[in-house]
PDB file of C-alpha atoms in Angstrom:
ATOM      1  CA  MET A   1      65.799 215.987 189.920  1.00  0.00           C
ATOM      2  CA  ILE A   2      63.822 213.794 192.244  1.00  0.00           C
ATOM      3  CA  ASP A   3      61.464 215.588 194.602  1.00  0.00           C
ATOM      4  CA  ARG A   4      59.867 214.253 197.731  1.00  0.00           C
ATOM      5  CA  ILE A   5      56.265 215.249 198.584  1.00  0.00           C
ATOM      6  CA  PRO A   6      53.795 214.102 201.184  1.00  0.00           C
ATOM      7  CA  PHE A   7      52.142 210.833 200.276  1.00  0.00           C
ATOM      8  CA  HIS A   8      48.453 210.831 199.341  1.00  0.00           C
ATOM      9  CA  VAL A   9      46.649 207.550 198.646  1.00  0.00           C
ATOM     10  CA  GLU A  10      45.647 208.981 195.244  1.00  0.00           C
ATOM     11  CA  HIS A  11      49.250 208.876 194.119  1.00  0.00           C
ATOM     12  CA  LEU A  12      48.996 205.096 194.008  1.00  0.00           C
ATOM     13  CA  ASN A  13      46.417 205.588 191.155  1.00  0.00           C
ATOM     14  CA  LEU A  14      48.870 207.728 189.293  1.00  0.00           C
ATOM     15  CA  LEU A  15      51.796 205.293 189.688  1.00  0.00           C
ATOM     16  CA  LYS A  16      52.587 203.617 186.454  1.00  0.00           C
ATOM     17  CA  SER A  17      54.165 200.289 187.587  1.00  0.00           C
ATOM     18  CA  ASP A  18      54.932 196.825 186.371  1.00  0.00           C
ATOM     19  CA  ASP A  19      51.965 194.450 186.582  1.00  0.00           C
ATOM     20  CA  GLU A  20      53.693 192.512 189.396  1.00  0.00           C
ATOM     21  CA  TYR A  21      52.587 194.991 192.017  1.00  0.00           C
ATOM     22  CA  LYS A  22      48.936 194.593 191.189  1.00  0.00           C
ATOM     23  CA  ASP A  23      49.003 191.251 192.986  1.00  0.00           C
ATOM     24  CA  SER A  24      51.926 191.647 195.366  1.00  0.00           C
ATOM     25  CA  LEU A  25      52.357 190.739 198.959  1.00  0.00           C
ATOM     26  CA  LEU A  26      51.871 194.444 199.919  1.00  0.00           C
ATOM     27  CA  SER A  27      49.000 195.519 197.841  1.00  0.00           C
ATOM     28  CA  PHE A  28      47.956 199.108 197.061  1.00  0.00           C
ATOM     29  CA  ASP A  29      44.788 198.409 199.004  1.00  0.00           C
ATOM     30  CA  HIS A  30      46.745 197.292 202.084  1.00  0.00           C
ATOM     31  CA  VAL A  31      48.923 200.470 201.946  1.00  0.00           C
ATOM     32  CA  ARG A  32      45.721 202.669 201.548  1.00  0.00           C
ATOM     33  CA  ALA A  33      44.139 200.949 204.485  1.00  0.00           C
ATOM     34  CA  VAL A  34      47.177 201.235 206.815  1.00  0.00           C
ATOM     35  CA  LEU A  35      48.122 204.811 205.990  1.00  0.00           C
ATOM     36  CA  ALA A  36      44.778 206.491 205.206  1.00  0.00           C
ATOM     37  CA  ASN A  37      44.484 207.328 208.935  1.00  0.00           C
ATOM     38  CA  LEU A  38      48.161 207.852 209.922  1.00  0.00           C
ATOM     39  CA  PRO A  39      49.765 210.630 207.901  1.00  0.00           C
ATOM     40  CA  GLY A  40      52.651 212.299 209.639  1.00  0.00           C
ATOM     41  CA  SER A  41      52.656 209.794 212.479  1.00  0.00           C
ATOM     42  CA  PRO A  42      56.026 208.518 213.713  1.00  0.00           C
ATOM     43  CA  LYS A  43      54.610 205.025 213.704  1.00  0.00           C
ATOM     44  CA  ALA A  44      53.659 204.915 210.115  1.00  0.00           C
ATOM     45  CA  ASP A  45      54.217 207.431 207.212  1.00  0.00           C
ATOM     46  CA  ALA A  46      54.922 207.559 203.574  1.00  0.00           C
ATOM     47  CA  VAL A  47      56.226 209.890 200.781  1.00  0.00           C
ATOM     48  CA  THR A  48      55.860 210.177 197.185  1.00  0.00           C
ATOM     49  CA  PHE A  49      58.815 210.797 194.905  1.00  0.00           C
ATOM     50  CA  MET A  50      58.231 212.842 191.824  1.00  0.00           C
ATOM     51  CA  CYS A  51      60.347 213.357 188.793  1.00  0.00           C
ATOM     52  CA  ASP A  52      59.642 215.222 185.553  1.00  0.00           C
ATOM     53  CA  GLY A  53      56.038 215.779 186.753  1.00  0.00           C
ATOM     54  CA  ARG A  54      55.383 212.043 187.202  1.00  0.00           C
ATOM     55  CA  VAL A  55      54.899 209.852 190.223  1.00  0.00           C
ATOM     56  CA  PHE A  56      58.292 208.162 190.468  1.00  0.00           C
ATOM     57  CA  ALA A  57      57.684 206.018 193.374  1.00  0.00           C
ATOM     58  CA  CYS A  58      55.755 205.690 196.658  1.00  0.00           C
ATOM     59  CA  MET A  59      57.545 204.653 199.737  1.00  0.00           C
ATOM     60  CA  GLY A  60      56.850 204.333 203.432  1.00  0.00           C
ATOM     61  CA  PHE A  61      57.292 202.597 206.651  1.00  0.00           C
ATOM     62  CA  TRP A  62      55.509 201.258 209.759  1.00  0.00           C
ATOM     63  CA  THR A  63      56.914 200.641 213.203  1.00  0.00           C
ATOM     64  CA  ILE A  64      57.164 197.045 214.493  1.00  0.00           C
ATOM     65  CA  SER A  65      58.797 197.879 217.802  1.00  0.00           C
ATOM     66  CA  PRO A  66      60.858 200.738 219.139  1.00  0.00           C
ATOM     67  CA  GLY A  67      63.749 201.277 216.763  1.00  0.00           C
ATOM     68  CA  VAL A  68      62.578 198.622 214.217  1.00  0.00           C
ATOM     69  CA  VAL A  69      60.534 199.441 211.081  1.00  0.00           C
ATOM     70  CA  GLU A  70      59.416 197.764 208.078  1.00  0.00           C
ATOM     71  CA  VAL A  71      59.759 199.761 204.840  1.00  0.00           C
ATOM     72  CA  TRP A  72      57.825 199.186 201.536  1.00  0.00           C
ATOM     73  CA  LEU A  73      58.323 200.712 198.143  1.00  0.00           C
ATOM     74  CA  PHE A  74      56.255 200.795 194.930  1.00  0.00           C
ATOM     75  CA  PRO A  75      58.522 202.074 192.089  1.00  0.00           C
ATOM     76  CA  SER A  76      57.142 203.221 188.866  1.00  0.00           C
ATOM     77  CA  ILE A  77      58.548 202.208 185.417  1.00  0.00           C
ATOM     78  CA  TYR A  78      60.179 205.581 185.272  1.00  0.00           C
ATOM     79  CA  VAL A  79      62.797 204.654 187.992  1.00  0.00           C
ATOM     80  CA  ARG A  80      64.697 202.838 185.164  1.00  0.00           C
ATOM     81  CA  GLU A  81      65.421 206.223 183.572  1.00  0.00           C
ATOM     82  CA  HIS A  82      67.293 207.546 186.516  1.00  0.00           C
ATOM     83  CA  PRO A  83      68.418 204.476 188.618  1.00  0.00           C
ATOM     84  CA  ILE A  84      71.513 206.014 190.359  1.00  0.00           C
ATOM     85  CA  PRO A  85      69.803 209.289 191.585  1.00  0.00           C
ATOM     86  CA  PHE A  86      66.840 207.105 192.710  1.00  0.00           C
ATOM     87  CA  VAL A  87      69.021 204.924 194.814  1.00  0.00           C
ATOM     88  CA  ARG A  88      70.668 207.912 196.389  1.00  0.00           C
ATOM     89  CA  THR A  89      67.270 209.478 197.160  1.00  0.00           C
ATOM     90  CA  VAL A  90      65.843 206.347 198.748  1.00  0.00           C
ATOM     91  CA  THR A  91      69.110 205.691 200.814  1.00  0.00           C
ATOM     92  CA  ASN A  92      69.210 209.310 201.937  1.00  0.00           C
ATOM     93  CA  TYR A  93      65.504 209.210 202.932  1.00  0.00           C
ATOM     94  CA  ILE A  94      66.066 206.065 204.996  1.00  0.00           C
ATOM     95  CA  ASP A  95      69.068 207.480 206.602  1.00  0.00           C
ATOM     96  CA  ALA A  96      67.311 210.725 207.542  1.00  0.00           C
ATOM     97  CA  LEU A  97      64.336 208.931 209.053  1.00  0.00           C
ATOM     98  CA  ALA A  98      66.628 206.500 211.022  1.00  0.00           C
ATOM     99  CA  LYS A  99      68.410 209.563 212.535  1.00  0.00           C
ATOM    100  CA  THR A 100      65.117 211.419 213.289  1.00  0.00           C
ATOM    101  CA  PHE A 101      63.326 208.429 214.799  1.00  0.00           C
ATOM    102  CA  ASP A 102      66.336 206.593 216.234  1.00  0.00           C
ATOM    103  CA  TRP A 103      65.975 203.464 214.138  1.00  0.00           C
ATOM    104  CA  HIS A 104      68.528 200.720 214.405  1.00  0.00           C
ATOM    105  CA  ARG A 105      66.919 198.115 212.151  1.00  0.00           C
ATOM    106  CA  VAL A 106      65.050 198.736 208.885  1.00  0.00           C
ATOM    107  CA  GLN A 107      63.579 195.570 207.380  1.00  0.00           C
ATOM    108  CA  THR A 108      61.615 194.439 204.325  1.00  0.00           C
ATOM    109  CA  VAL A 109      60.255 191.372 202.721  1.00  0.00           C
ATOM    110  CA  THR A 110      60.758 190.838 199.008  1.00  0.00           C
ATOM    111  CA  LYS A 111      60.284 188.337 196.324  1.00  0.00           C
ATOM    112  CA  MET A 112      63.000 185.642 196.054  1.00  0.00           C
ATOM    113  CA  ASP A 113      64.241 186.529 192.534  1.00  0.00           C
ATOM    114  CA  SER A 114      67.405 188.180 191.365  1.00  0.00           C
ATOM    115  CA  LYS A 115      65.677 191.567 190.495  1.00  0.00           C
ATOM    116  CA  HIS A 116      64.500 192.129 193.996  1.00  0.00           C
ATOM    117  CA  ARG A 117      67.517 190.553 195.723  1.00  0.00           C
ATOM    118  CA  ASP A 118      69.829 192.792 193.802  1.00  0.00           C
ATOM    119  CA  TRP A 119      67.788 195.935 194.522  1.00  0.00           C
ATOM    120  CA  MET A 120      67.949 195.172 198.313  1.00  0.00           C
ATOM    121  CA  LYS A 121      71.720 194.720 198.087  1.00  0.00           C
ATOM    122  CA  THR A 122      72.079 197.998 196.202  1.00  0.00           C
ATOM    123  CA  LEU A 123      70.220 199.798 198.996  1.00  0.00           C
ATOM    124  CA  GLY A 124      72.511 198.291 201.660  1.00  0.00           C
ATOM    125  CA  PHE A 125      70.180 195.545 202.916  1.00  0.00           C
ATOM    126  CA  VAL A 126      71.489 192.201 203.925  1.00  0.00           C
ATOM    127  CA  GLU A 127      69.613 188.963 203.492  1.00  0.00           C
ATOM    128  CA  GLU A 128      68.627 187.293 206.723  1.00  0.00           C
ATOM    129  CA  GLY A 129      66.723 184.266 205.542  1.00  0.00           C
ATOM    130  CA  VAL A 130      64.130 182.663 203.349  1.00  0.00           C
ATOM    131  CA  MET A 131      60.560 182.666 204.363  1.00  0.00           C
ATOM    132  CA  LYS A 132      59.223 179.470 202.867  1.00  0.00           C
ATOM    133  CA  ALA A 133      55.737 179.515 201.299  1.00  0.00           C
ATOM    134  CA  PHE A 134      55.262 182.990 202.878  1.00  0.00           C
ATOM    135  CA  TYR A 135      52.772 184.468 200.375  1.00  0.00           C
ATOM    136  CA  LYS A 136      50.632 182.409 197.933  1.00  0.00           C
ATOM    137  CA  LYS A 137      52.976 179.439 198.540  1.00  0.00           C
ATOM    138  CA  GLN A 138      55.963 181.393 197.177  1.00  0.00           C
ATOM    139  CA  ASP A 139      59.209 181.862 199.041  1.00  0.00           C
ATOM    140  CA  PHE A 140      60.242 185.336 200.010  1.00  0.00           C
ATOM    141  CA  VAL A 141      63.354 186.879 201.504  1.00  0.00           C
ATOM    142  CA  MET A 142      63.610 188.885 204.760  1.00  0.00           C
ATOM    143  CA  SER A 143      66.292 191.622 204.421  1.00  0.00           C
ATOM    144  CA  ALA A 144      67.513 194.248 206.810  1.00  0.00           C
ATOM    145  CA  ARG A 145      69.671 197.168 207.122  1.00  0.00           C
ATOM    146  CA  TYR A 146      71.371 197.831 210.474  1.00  0.00           C
ATOM    147  CA  ILE A 147      72.061 201.367 211.528  1.00  0.00           C
ATOM    148  CA  GLY A 148      74.603 202.222 214.287  1.00  0.00           C
ATOM    149  CA  VAL A 149      74.748 198.502 215.406  1.00  0.00           C
TER     150      VAL A 149
END
């Protein structure tokens, strides 16, 4: 079973992830800086998903404009052990927040590779476009999920 607990920046230190996140567009340090002063805020918040006593993933959002948020997610290597329950957990979490905060657009930026693009499609996101040379001269994809539109 996957449990959701309040996010603490220390959870990022306990997250066993692939090396790709150590130098990602959204670094652990950036998340720490943004969320350190905003726990529980409707403008930015995060949770930690736990499974079998391990940090399974850290996920959060920040508001861009009324009804529009950017979400981020750092999965651990353990997500591979329970992919279907994890997808359900993430989708249900996004749906619950959308209802609570009246979101109509949830967006994210991901690497332009099949792994990340497939993951976004599985979560119900639609690709909107390629962001050329977005980060370290690499192309990224902007994807969004529309709610009640």
